[in-house]
Structures are given as C-alpha cells and as structure tokens.
mmCIF file of C-alpha atoms in Angstrom:
data_model
loop_
_atom_site.group_PDB
_atom_site.id
_atom_site.type_symbol
_atom_site.label_atom_id
_atom_site.label_comp_id
_atom_site.label_asym_id
_atom_site.label_seq_id
_atom_site.Cartn_x
_atom_site.Cartn_y
_atom_site.Cartn_z
ATOM 1 C CA MET A 1 -46.198 -63.866 18.623
ATOM 2 C CA GLY A 2 -49.409 -62.167 19.927
ATOM 3 C CA ARG A 3 -49.235 -59.316 17.655
ATOM 4 C CA THR A 4 -48.922 -61.860 14.531
ATOM 5 C CA ARG A 5 -51.175 -63.925 15.506
ATOM 6 C CA GLY A 6 -53.720 -60.843 15.997
ATOM 7 C CA LEU A 7 -52.801 -59.741 12.216
ATOM 8 C CA LEU A 8 -53.448 -63.373 11.168
ATOM 9 C CA LEU A 9 -56.700 -63.708 12.506
ATOM 10 C CA ALA A 10 -57.560 -59.877 12.210
ATOM 11 C CA GLY A 11 -56.746 -60.142 8.450
ATOM 12 C CA ILE A 12 -58.428 -63.514 7.827
ATOM 13 C CA LEU A 13 -61.775 -61.964 9.439
ATOM 14 C CA ILE A 14 -61.758 -58.995 7.506
ATOM 15 C CA SER A 15 -61.397 -60.836 4.657
ATOM 16 C CA ALA A 16 -64.062 -63.212 5.138
ATOM 17 C CA VAL A 17 -66.440 -60.639 5.908
ATOM 18 C CA PHE A 18 -65.764 -59.573 2.353
ATOM 19 C CA ALA A 19 -66.251 -62.412 0.989
ATOM 20 C CA VAL A 20 -69.318 -63.323 2.355
ATOM 21 C CA SER A 21 -70.614 -59.379 1.475
ATOM 22 C CA THR A 22 -69.992 -60.098 -2.299
ATOM 23 C CA ALA A 23 -72.927 -62.988 -1.865
ATOM 24 C CA TRP A 24 -75.067 -59.283 -1.799
ATOM 25 C CA LEU A 25 -72.751 -56.840 -3.323
ATOM 26 C CA ALA A 26 -70.986 -58.419 -6.029
ATOM 27 C CA SER A 27 -72.092 -57.222 -9.763
ATOM 28 C CA GLY A 28 -73.578 -60.366 -11.448
ATOM 29 C CA GLU A 29 -72.434 -58.539 -15.263
ATOM 30 C CA PRO A 30 -69.922 -60.148 -17.242
ATOM 31 C CA ASP A 31 -66.608 -59.112 -16.014
ATOM 32 C CA GLY A 32 -63.824 -57.722 -18.593
ATOM 33 C CA LEU A 33 -62.524 -60.631 -20.367
ATOM 34 C CA GLU A 34 -66.359 -62.214 -20.586
ATOM 35 C CA ARG A 35 -67.562 -58.811 -21.912
ATOM 36 C CA VAL A 36 -64.676 -58.646 -24.947
ATOM 37 C CA ALA A 37 -65.494 -62.750 -25.552
ATOM 38 C CA GLU A 38 -69.396 -61.851 -25.832
ATOM 39 C CA ASP A 39 -69.029 -58.550 -27.964
ATOM 40 C CA HIS A 40 -66.386 -60.341 -30.180
ATOM 41 C CA GLU A 41 -68.015 -64.013 -30.390
ATOM 42 C CA PHE A 42 -65.723 -66.347 -29.415
ATOM 43 C CA ILE A 43 -67.145 -66.878 -25.956
ATOM 44 C CA ASP A 44 -68.143 -70.024 -27.015
ATOM 45 C CA THR A 45 -64.707 -71.305 -27.683
ATOM 46 C CA ALA A 46 -64.862 -71.479 -23.982
ATOM 47 C CA LYS A 47 -65.041 -75.278 -22.509
ATOM 48 C CA VAL A 48 -66.961 -76.347 -19.813
ATOM 49 C CA PRO A 49 -64.739 -77.737 -16.940
ATOM 50 C CA GLY A 50 -64.702 -81.517 -16.754
ATOM 51 C CA TYR A 51 -65.442 -81.266 -12.957
ATOM 52 C CA GLU A 52 -67.151 -79.399 -10.638
ATOM 53 C CA ILE A 53 -66.484 -78.798 -6.659
ATOM 54 C CA LEU A 54 -67.931 -75.284 -5.926
ATOM 55 C CA PRO A 55 -68.561 -73.882 -9.437
ATOM 56 C CA ASP A 56 -69.726 -69.993 -9.577
ATOM 57 C CA TYR A 57 -68.532 -69.457 -5.842
ATOM 58 C CA THR A 58 -71.300 -71.833 -4.854
ATOM 59 C CA ILE A 59 -71.885 -75.053 -2.725
ATOM 60 C CA PRO A 60 -73.709 -77.439 -4.574
ATOM 61 C CA GLY A 61 -77.072 -78.589 -2.798
ATOM 62 C CA ILE A 62 -77.428 -75.366 -0.961
ATOM 63 C CA GLU A 63 -80.599 -73.753 -2.963
ATOM 64 C CA ASN A 64 -80.295 -70.129 -1.251
ATOM 65 C CA GLU A 65 -77.756 -68.398 -3.510
ATOM 66 C CA VAL A 66 -76.669 -65.971 -1.142
ATOM 67 C CA LEU A 67 -76.041 -68.255 1.780
ATOM 68 C CA SER A 68 -74.135 -70.920 -1.031
ATOM 69 C CA THR A 69 -71.894 -67.806 -2.211
ATOM 70 C CA ALA A 70 -71.239 -66.527 1.415
ATOM 71 C CA LEU A 71 -69.980 -70.039 2.530
ATOM 72 C CA ALA A 72 -68.228 -70.710 -0.657
ATOM 73 C CA GLY A 73 -66.428 -67.504 0.024
ATOM 74 C CA ILE A 74 -65.516 -68.113 3.817
ATOM 75 C CA ALA A 75 -64.630 -71.858 2.391
ATOM 76 C CA GLY A 76 -62.032 -70.243 0.160
ATOM 77 C CA VAL A 77 -60.285 -67.716 2.516
ATOM 78 C CA VAL A 78 -59.697 -70.301 4.981
ATOM 79 C CA ILE A 79 -58.245 -72.618 2.602
ATOM 80 C CA VAL A 80 -56.522 -70.272 0.531
ATOM 81 C CA ALA A 81 -55.036 -68.623 3.861
ATOM 82 C CA GLY A 82 -54.021 -71.672 5.740
ATOM 83 C CA LEU A 83 -52.178 -73.200 2.686
ATOM 84 C CA THR A 84 -50.071 -69.904 1.642
ATOM 85 C CA TYR A 85 -49.169 -69.578 5.513
ATOM 86 C CA GLY A 86 -48.372 -73.046 5.636
ATOM 87 C CA PHE A 87 -46.231 -72.543 2.819
ATOM 88 C CA GLY A 88 -44.476 -69.971 3.747
ATOM 89 C CA GLN A 89 -43.836 -71.276 6.914
ATOM 90 C CA VAL A 90 -42.176 -74.007 5.114
ATOM 91 C CA LEU A 91 -39.837 -71.506 3.127
ATOM 92 C CA ARG A 92 -38.983 -69.366 6.293
ATOM 93 C CA ARG A 93 -38.050 -72.703 7.908
ATOM 94 C CA ARG A 94 -35.655 -73.371 5.112
ATOM 95 C CA ALA A 95 -34.156 -70.342 5.032
ATOM 96 C CA THR A 96 -33.479 -70.241 9.044
ATOM 97 C CA PRO A 97 -32.731 -73.974 10.270
ATOM 98 C CA GLY A 98 -33.685 -74.312 13.632
ATOM 99 C CA GLY A 99 -35.427 -71.079 13.662
ATOM 100 C CA MET B 1 -73.219 -71.202 -17.904
ATOM 101 C CA LEU B 2 -70.127 -69.243 -17.341
ATOM 102 C CA PRO B 3 -68.830 -67.890 -13.777
ATOM 103 C CA PRO B 4 -69.484 -64.000 -13.583
ATOM 104 C CA GLY B 5 -65.956 -63.745 -12.387
ATOM 105 C CA LEU B 6 -64.305 -64.793 -15.741
ATOM 106 C CA HIS B 7 -60.382 -65.824 -15.758
ATOM 107 C CA ILE B 8 -59.108 -67.613 -18.975
ATOM 108 C CA PRO B 9 -61.431 -70.554 -19.208
ATOM 109 C CA ASP B 10 -59.957 -73.702 -21.026
ATOM 110 C CA GLY B 11 -60.650 -73.405 -24.802
ATOM 111 C CA PHE B 12 -59.496 -69.706 -25.392
ATOM 112 C CA LEU B 13 -55.749 -70.558 -25.686
ATOM 113 C CA SER B 14 -54.238 -73.153 -28.387
ATOM 114 C CA THR B 15 -52.176 -75.852 -26.759
ATOM 115 C CA PRO B 16 -49.070 -74.285 -27.874
ATOM 116 C CA ILE B 17 -49.837 -70.871 -26.314
ATOM 117 C CA SER B 18 -51.033 -72.828 -22.977
ATOM 118 C CA LEU B 19 -47.667 -75.057 -22.631
ATOM 119 C CA ALA B 20 -45.998 -71.577 -23.327
ATOM 120 C CA ALA B 21 -47.353 -69.726 -20.834
ATOM 121 C CA TRP B 22 -46.792 -72.876 -18.307
ATOM 122 C CA VAL B 23 -43.369 -72.860 -19.046
ATOM 123 C CA ILE B 24 -42.824 -69.361 -18.067
ATOM 124 C CA ALA B 25 -44.864 -69.714 -15.071
ATOM 125 C CA ILE B 26 -43.085 -72.662 -13.645
ATOM 126 C CA VAL B 27 -39.650 -71.133 -14.159
ATOM 127 C CA VAL B 28 -40.737 -67.910 -12.410
ATOM 128 C CA LEU B 29 -42.433 -69.751 -9.755
ATOM 129 C CA ALA B 30 -39.151 -71.924 -9.239
ATOM 130 C CA LEU B 31 -37.153 -68.536 -8.915
ATOM 131 C CA ALA B 32 -40.091 -67.104 -6.532
ATOM 132 C CA VAL B 33 -39.668 -70.221 -3.880
ATOM 133 C CA ARG B 34 -35.574 -69.889 -4.573
ATOM 134 C CA PHE B 35 -35.691 -66.409 -3.391
ATOM 135 C CA ALA B 36 -38.817 -65.598 -1.413
ATOM 136 C CA ASP B 37 -36.932 -66.337 1.715
ATOM 137 C CA ARG B 38 -35.230 -62.986 1.338
ATOM 138 C CA ASP B 39 -38.518 -61.291 1.646
ATOM 139 C CA LEU B 40 -39.986 -63.222 4.578
ATOM 140 C CA ASP B 41 -39.077 -61.847 8.267
ATOM 141 C CA GLU B 42 -41.340 -63.202 11.099
ATOM 142 C CA ARG B 43 -44.166 -60.996 10.192
ATOM 143 C CA ALA B 44 -43.794 -61.968 6.585
ATOM 144 C CA VAL B 45 -45.942 -65.187 6.426
ATOM 145 C CA PRO B 46 -48.570 -64.423 8.558
ATOM 146 C CA LEU B 47 -49.434 -61.240 6.029
ATOM 147 C CA MET B 48 -49.070 -63.760 3.150
ATOM 148 C CA GLY B 49 -51.541 -66.028 4.590
ATOM 149 C CA VAL B 50 -53.737 -62.464 4.950
ATOM 150 C CA MET B 51 -52.893 -61.355 1.288
ATOM 151 C CA ALA B 52 -53.903 -64.448 0.159
ATOM 152 C CA ALA B 53 -57.285 -64.459 2.089
ATOM 153 C CA PHE B 54 -57.805 -60.918 1.271
ATOM 154 C CA ILE B 55 -57.177 -61.187 -2.411
ATOM 155 C CA PHE B 56 -59.127 -63.989 -3.097
ATOM 156 C CA ALA B 57 -62.086 -62.259 -1.165
ATOM 157 C CA ALA B 58 -61.249 -58.960 -3.512
ATOM 158 C CA GLN B 59 -61.389 -61.284 -6.771
ATOM 159 C CA MET B 60 -64.986 -62.509 -5.730
ATOM 160 C CA MET B 61 -65.977 -58.717 -5.366
ATOM 161 C CA ASN B 62 -67.213 -58.000 -9.263
ATOM 162 C CA PHE B 63 -67.797 -54.117 -9.484
ATOM 163 C CA PRO B 64 -69.890 -52.750 -12.267
ATOM 164 C CA VAL B 65 -68.030 -50.227 -14.918
ATOM 165 C CA ALA B 66 -69.622 -49.062 -17.721
ATOM 166 C CA GLY B 67 -71.689 -50.872 -20.516
ATOM 167 C CA GLY B 68 -73.177 -53.571 -18.454
ATOM 168 C CA THR B 69 -69.766 -54.974 -17.503
ATOM 169 C CA SER B 70 -68.193 -55.661 -14.488
ATOM 170 C CA GLY B 71 -64.424 -55.874 -13.088
ATOM 171 C CA HIS B 72 -62.607 -57.435 -10.349
ATOM 172 C CA MET B 73 -59.643 -56.572 -8.241
ATOM 173 C CA VAL B 74 -56.697 -58.789 -9.518
ATOM 174 C CA GLY B 75 -54.020 -57.817 -6.362
ATOM 175 C CA GLY B 76 -50.438 -58.027 -7.562
ATOM 176 C CA ALA B 77 -49.744 -54.688 -7.219
ATOM 177 C CA LEU B 78 -50.785 -54.960 -3.701
ATOM 178 C CA ALA B 79 -49.446 -57.511 -2.828
ATOM 179 C CA ALA B 80 -45.871 -56.865 -4.821
ATOM 180 C CA ILE B 81 -45.844 -53.299 -2.363
ATOM 181 C CA LEU B 82 -46.378 -55.193 0.599
ATOM 182 C CA LEU B 83 -44.407 -58.503 0.707
ATOM 183 C CA GLY B 84 -42.009 -57.786 -2.229
ATOM 184 C CA PRO B 85 -42.371 -59.726 -5.603
ATOM 185 C CA TRP B 86 -41.453 -63.219 -4.919
ATOM 186 C CA ALA B 87 -43.470 -63.839 -2.011
ATOM 187 C CA ALA B 88 -46.016 -61.861 -3.872
ATOM 188 C CA ILE B 89 -45.914 -64.288 -6.975
ATOM 189 C CA ILE B 90 -46.467 -67.102 -4.362
ATOM 190 C CA VAL B 91 -49.584 -65.572 -2.572
ATOM 191 C CA LEU B 92 -51.200 -64.917 -6.593
ATOM 192 C CA THR B 93 -50.443 -68.150 -7.557
ATOM 193 C CA ALA B 94 -51.941 -69.859 -4.793
ATOM 194 C CA VAL B 95 -55.292 -67.959 -5.091
ATOM 195 C CA VAL B 96 -54.905 -68.498 -8.970
ATOM 196 C CA ALA B 97 -54.616 -72.267 -8.444
ATOM 197 C CA LEU B 98 -57.239 -72.437 -5.677
ATOM 198 C CA GLN B 99 -59.622 -70.593 -8.142
ATOM 199 C CA ALA B 100 -59.070 -72.814 -10.540
ATOM 200 C CA LEU B 101 -59.187 -76.271 -8.919
ATOM 201 C CA LEU B 102 -61.693 -75.785 -6.479
ATOM 202 C CA PHE B 103 -64.422 -73.030 -8.029
ATOM 203 C CA GLN B 104 -63.647 -73.958 -11.682
ATOM 204 C CA ASP B 105 -62.769 -70.293 -12.138
ATOM 205 C CA GLY B 106 -60.300 -70.457 -14.759
ATOM 206 C CA GLY B 107 -59.324 -73.545 -17.107
ATOM 207 C CA LEU B 108 -56.563 -76.172 -15.911
ATOM 208 C CA VAL B 109 -55.073 -76.202 -19.222
ATOM 209 C CA VAL B 110 -54.695 -72.473 -19.162
ATOM 210 C CA MET B 111 -53.799 -72.259 -15.301
ATOM 211 C CA GLY B 112 -50.506 -71.485 -16.477
ATOM 212 C CA ALA B 113 -51.553 -68.108 -18.677
ATOM 213 C CA ASN B 114 -53.761 -67.131 -15.674
ATOM 214 C CA ILE B 115 -50.870 -67.335 -13.262
ATOM 215 C CA LEU B 116 -48.359 -65.464 -15.773
ATOM 216 C CA ASN B 117 -51.015 -62.872 -16.619
ATOM 217 C CA MET B 118 -52.494 -62.271 -13.073
ATOM 218 C CA GLY B 119 -49.700 -63.171 -10.777
ATOM 219 C CA ILE B 120 -46.230 -62.614 -12.321
ATOM 220 C CA ILE B 121 -46.769 -59.874 -14.959
ATOM 221 C CA THR B 122 -48.683 -57.845 -12.537
ATOM 222 C CA VAL B 123 -46.474 -58.409 -9.460
ATOM 223 C CA LEU B 124 -43.093 -57.830 -11.198
ATOM 224 C CA LEU B 125 -44.301 -54.531 -12.871
ATOM 225 C CA ALA B 126 -45.844 -53.342 -9.918
ATOM 226 C CA THR B 127 -42.534 -54.119 -7.992
ATOM 227 C CA LEU B 128 -40.432 -52.531 -11.052
ATOM 228 C CA ILE B 129 -42.798 -49.170 -10.852
ATOM 229 C CA TYR B 130 -42.645 -48.883 -7.083
ATOM 230 C CA ARG B 131 -39.089 -49.144 -6.789
ATOM 231 C CA VAL B 132 -38.693 -46.738 -10.025
ATOM 232 C CA CYS B 133 -40.867 -44.167 -7.921
ATOM 233 C CA ARG B 134 -39.051 -44.738 -4.470
ATOM 234 C CA PRO B 135 -37.316 -41.218 -4.380
ATOM 235 C CA PHE B 136 -40.848 -39.334 -4.880
ATOM 236 C CA ALA B 137 -42.538 -41.480 -2.133
ATOM 237 C CA LEU B 138 -41.777 -39.272 0.607
ATOM 238 C CA GLY B 139 -45.028 -39.271 2.359
ATOM 239 C CA ASN B 140 -48.381 -41.621 2.478
ATOM 240 C CA ALA B 141 -50.061 -39.634 0.273
ATOM 241 C CA ALA B 142 -47.649 -39.998 -2.283
ATOM 242 C CA ALA B 143 -46.853 -43.561 -1.500
ATOM 243 C CA LEU B 144 -50.499 -44.161 -2.150
ATOM 244 C CA GLY B 145 -50.471 -42.201 -5.525
ATOM 245 C CA ILE B 146 -47.812 -44.592 -6.799
ATOM 246 C CA ALA B 147 -49.320 -46.995 -5.354
ATOM 247 C CA PHE B 148 -52.886 -46.343 -7.601
ATOM 248 C CA VAL B 149 -50.907 -45.874 -10.681
ATOM 249 C CA ALA B 150 -48.893 -49.004 -10.297
ATOM 250 C CA ALA B 151 -52.105 -50.708 -9.779
ATOM 251 C CA TRP B 152 -53.829 -49.579 -12.936
ATOM 252 C CA ILE B 153 -50.909 -50.120 -15.313
ATOM 253 C CA THR B 154 -50.872 -53.792 -14.080
ATOM 254 C CA VAL B 155 -54.313 -54.277 -14.874
ATOM 255 C CA GLU B 156 -53.345 -53.039 -18.535
ATOM 256 C CA ALA B 157 -50.720 -55.055 -18.593
ATOM 257 C CA SER B 158 -52.376 -58.001 -17.465
ATOM 258 C CA ALA B 159 -54.921 -57.034 -20.137
ATOM 259 C CA ILE B 160 -52.448 -56.607 -23.232
ATOM 260 C CA ALA B 161 -51.280 -60.156 -22.387
ATOM 261 C CA THR B 162 -54.252 -61.875 -22.433
ATOM 262 C CA ALA B 163 -54.901 -60.116 -25.715
ATOM 263 C CA LEU B 164 -51.518 -61.174 -27.182
ATOM 264 C CA GLN B 165 -52.089 -64.587 -26.064
ATOM 265 C CA LEU B 166 -55.884 -64.623 -27.498
ATOM 266 C CA ALA B 167 -54.506 -63.478 -30.996
ATOM 267 C CA ALA B 168 -51.744 -65.949 -30.568
ATOM 268 C CA SER B 169 -53.796 -68.449 -30.106
ATOM 269 C CA GLY B 170 -56.291 -67.405 -33.442
ATOM 270 C CA THR B 171 -59.167 -67.191 -31.380
ATOM 271 C CA SER B 172 -59.415 -63.437 -32.399
ATOM 272 C CA PRO B 173 -57.448 -61.012 -34.445
ATOM 273 C CA LEU B 174 -55.279 -59.156 -32.489
ATOM 274 C CA GLU B 175 -56.734 -55.834 -33.814
ATOM 275 C CA VAL B 176 -60.167 -56.460 -32.463
ATOM 276 C CA VAL B 177 -59.091 -58.306 -29.207
ATOM 277 C CA PHE B 178 -56.220 -55.560 -28.492
ATOM 278 C CA PRO B 179 -58.157 -52.255 -28.173
ATOM 279 C CA ALA B 180 -61.328 -53.957 -26.795
ATOM 280 C CA MET B 181 -59.235 -55.689 -23.790
ATOM 281 C CA VAL B 182 -57.433 -52.486 -23.227
ATOM 282 C CA SER B 183 -60.009 -50.074 -23.316
ATOM 283 C CA VAL B 184 -62.553 -52.171 -20.648
ATOM 284 C CA HIS B 185 -59.506 -52.725 -18.324
ATOM 285 C CA ALA B 186 -58.494 -48.908 -18.713
ATOM 286 C CA LEU B 187 -62.053 -48.893 -16.519
ATOM 287 C CA ILE B 188 -61.562 -51.875 -14.236
ATOM 288 C CA GLY B 189 -57.953 -50.596 -13.707
ATOM 289 C CA ILE B 190 -59.380 -47.634 -11.853
ATOM 290 C CA GLY B 191 -61.289 -49.578 -9.449
ATOM 291 C CA GLU B 192 -57.866 -51.816 -8.560
ATOM 292 C CA GLY B 193 -56.078 -48.547 -8.271
ATOM 293 C CA LEU B 194 -58.705 -47.239 -5.647
ATOM 294 C CA ILE B 195 -59.095 -50.697 -3.656
ATOM 295 C CA THR B 196 -54.937 -51.162 -3.812
ATOM 296 C CA ALA B 197 -54.921 -47.806 -2.320
ATOM 297 C CA ALA B 198 -57.469 -47.747 -0.126
ATOM 298 C CA ALA B 199 -56.029 -51.314 1.335
ATOM 299 C CA LEU B 200 -52.751 -49.767 1.255
ATOM 300 C CA GLY B 201 -53.876 -46.873 3.368
ATOM 301 C CA PHE B 202 -55.678 -49.340 5.652
ATOM 302 C CA VAL B 203 -52.632 -51.365 6.371
ATOM 303 C CA LEU B 204 -50.917 -47.643 7.056
ATOM 304 C CA ALA B 205 -53.370 -46.786 9.449
ATOM 305 C CA THR B 206 -53.334 -49.628 11.425
ATOM 306 C CA ARG B 207 -50.226 -51.114 11.316
ATOM 307 C CA PRO B 208 -47.380 -48.772 9.369
ATOM 308 C CA ASP B 209 -44.427 -51.237 10.295
ATOM 309 C CA LEU B 210 -45.823 -53.788 8.052
ATOM 310 C CA VAL B 211 -45.362 -51.405 5.063
ATOM 311 C CA PRO B 212 -41.977 -51.436 3.362
ATOM 312 C CA ARG B 213 -40.913 -47.509 3.482
ATOM 313 C CA PRO B 214 -39.483 -46.647 0.154
ATOM 314 C CA ALA B 215 -38.848 -43.443 1.182
ATOM 315 C CA ALA B 216 -36.857 -44.385 4.336
ATOM 316 C CA ALA B 217 -34.991 -46.710 2.355
ATOM 317 C CA THR B 218 -32.977 -43.906 0.213
ATOM 318 C CA ARG B 219 -32.253 -41.746 3.600
#
C-alpha cells in the first residue's frame, strides 16, 4: 500500500510541476485546430461559452497571469486526479465485493 | 478571445453531428464502465489518477510547431498502453469533461465529439496498434518506437475525425479542412510521439512493473 500511495503522490507532484511550468513554457500561438479555423475563416462560428469558471486556464481575479495559470493548473491536476481515482475505486469495489 | 489550447468549441459542429457524437461517446463510455474492472488491479486505480493528472497537465503544455502554430499532447496512446483501453477511455473522458466544464476549453454541446475524437478514437486505435505490434516489441527500445508510431497515428486519426465532423456540419468544405487538419497534425503528432515515448521510457526506468509487457505475454 505504501508503494501505491507513493506512486499516487509522486505522479501528482510531477504533474503539478508540469502544469505550473506551462505558465512560463507553454506556447501562446494558436493550436492546430484554431490555426485551421483561422486560415479557412470559420473561427467566427465559435460561440463564446455561456459561463466562465476558470477561463483560459486562469483564475479570475488574479491579475498576475503566471500565478493565475499556475494555480489553475494545480487546481485542475488535483481535481481530475481525485475524481478519476475516486471513480476507479468505485469500479474496483464493484468488481471485487468486500475487497 | 479563444483559449490557446483549443478543443472544438460550440458552434463549430451542427446539432445532428454533435448529437451523433454524444450517442457514440455515451455508448462507448457505458462499455468502458462495464469492462474497466478487467483492467483494474490494485495498482491500476492510483495509476488512473496519475494518468489523468499527467494528461491534464500535458494538454496545457502547448509546444510550438511550424508557422506560428502550436500543438499539445492528447495522451490517448500513453493511457491506452499503460492502463488498457477501458480505463484509458474513462481517464481521457474525465480530462476532456473537466476541461469543458471548469476551464471552458471545448464546448458543452460538442463535448461528445471532443470525447469521441480525443478520448475514444485515440485509445482504441492505439490499443489495436500496440496489440498488433506485440510480437515485435521485444525490448524497451522497440516498445518505445511502437509507442511513438502509435501516438503519431492516433493524433492524425483524431484530426481526421474532427475534419470529417467539420465538413459534415457544413462548417468548412472537406477538400479544404481535411488536408489542412492532416498536415498541421502531422507535425503535432511528432510532439505527441516524443512525449508519449519519453513518458513511457520514464515509467519503464522507474517503475517497470507498471508497464504491461507485450513481449512477455507472447512467451
């Protein structure tokens, strides 16, 4: 169990460092689909989302862009890891009753 | 203002295409939930959590490719190789859903299409390629090479699926959007292949017990 927990913590830590580093390292250029949509003039058919929680991988209200992206990245890593781990546990318990 | 890491936003796909993609995504997801426990031993569940965290972070990391364009990893091949197809589909779906719901990256109406293109087509195709190539994956170097090729092909397949959906939606003619998507993703796929091979190499070096050994299975 110790090794398993170590794997989980190490993996999430590596991912969090990776997510934080995107605040400095990630390219701001349009990505593949966005480039195609701009070149072939259908980018304007995109609808603006009806609501915003953490738009553009930033936390609204935090002016510093690097800090904002870094914190949004950590939030995403922790939430998605927690959700997936939890869901996996539910599936596994269903598969092995009492285990 | 569109986010730098652009999944398909609402408006790009017609309602019938969006609905059709949702139907396929939901059916496959139901199968994944039904069959995932085959893949889930004690180590697999934490690995699912780690995989989801890593793929989320990797998808934030846009890397530059030619001509003022960037790309980011999808992660379907890596997840498929390490987790098996069903658990991998669940992981990719969790990432794509969270990106749409929380980060407004990818639309809600078209979320089924984003799940289908990035989370289902990539995983199933990578699984198929990895299994077909099983007899040739004798050493670590061969396994990494196969992972690179599988990752590149899955990115192209995902781009082709997106191009077909855009064309079927009347957003852009197929003869325009198909070559455009295929050519730019040929470059992005190289990035996907390199990151996939590097991540797999890292796991092989640190925790080789976590990597299903295709070669060993045939001996």
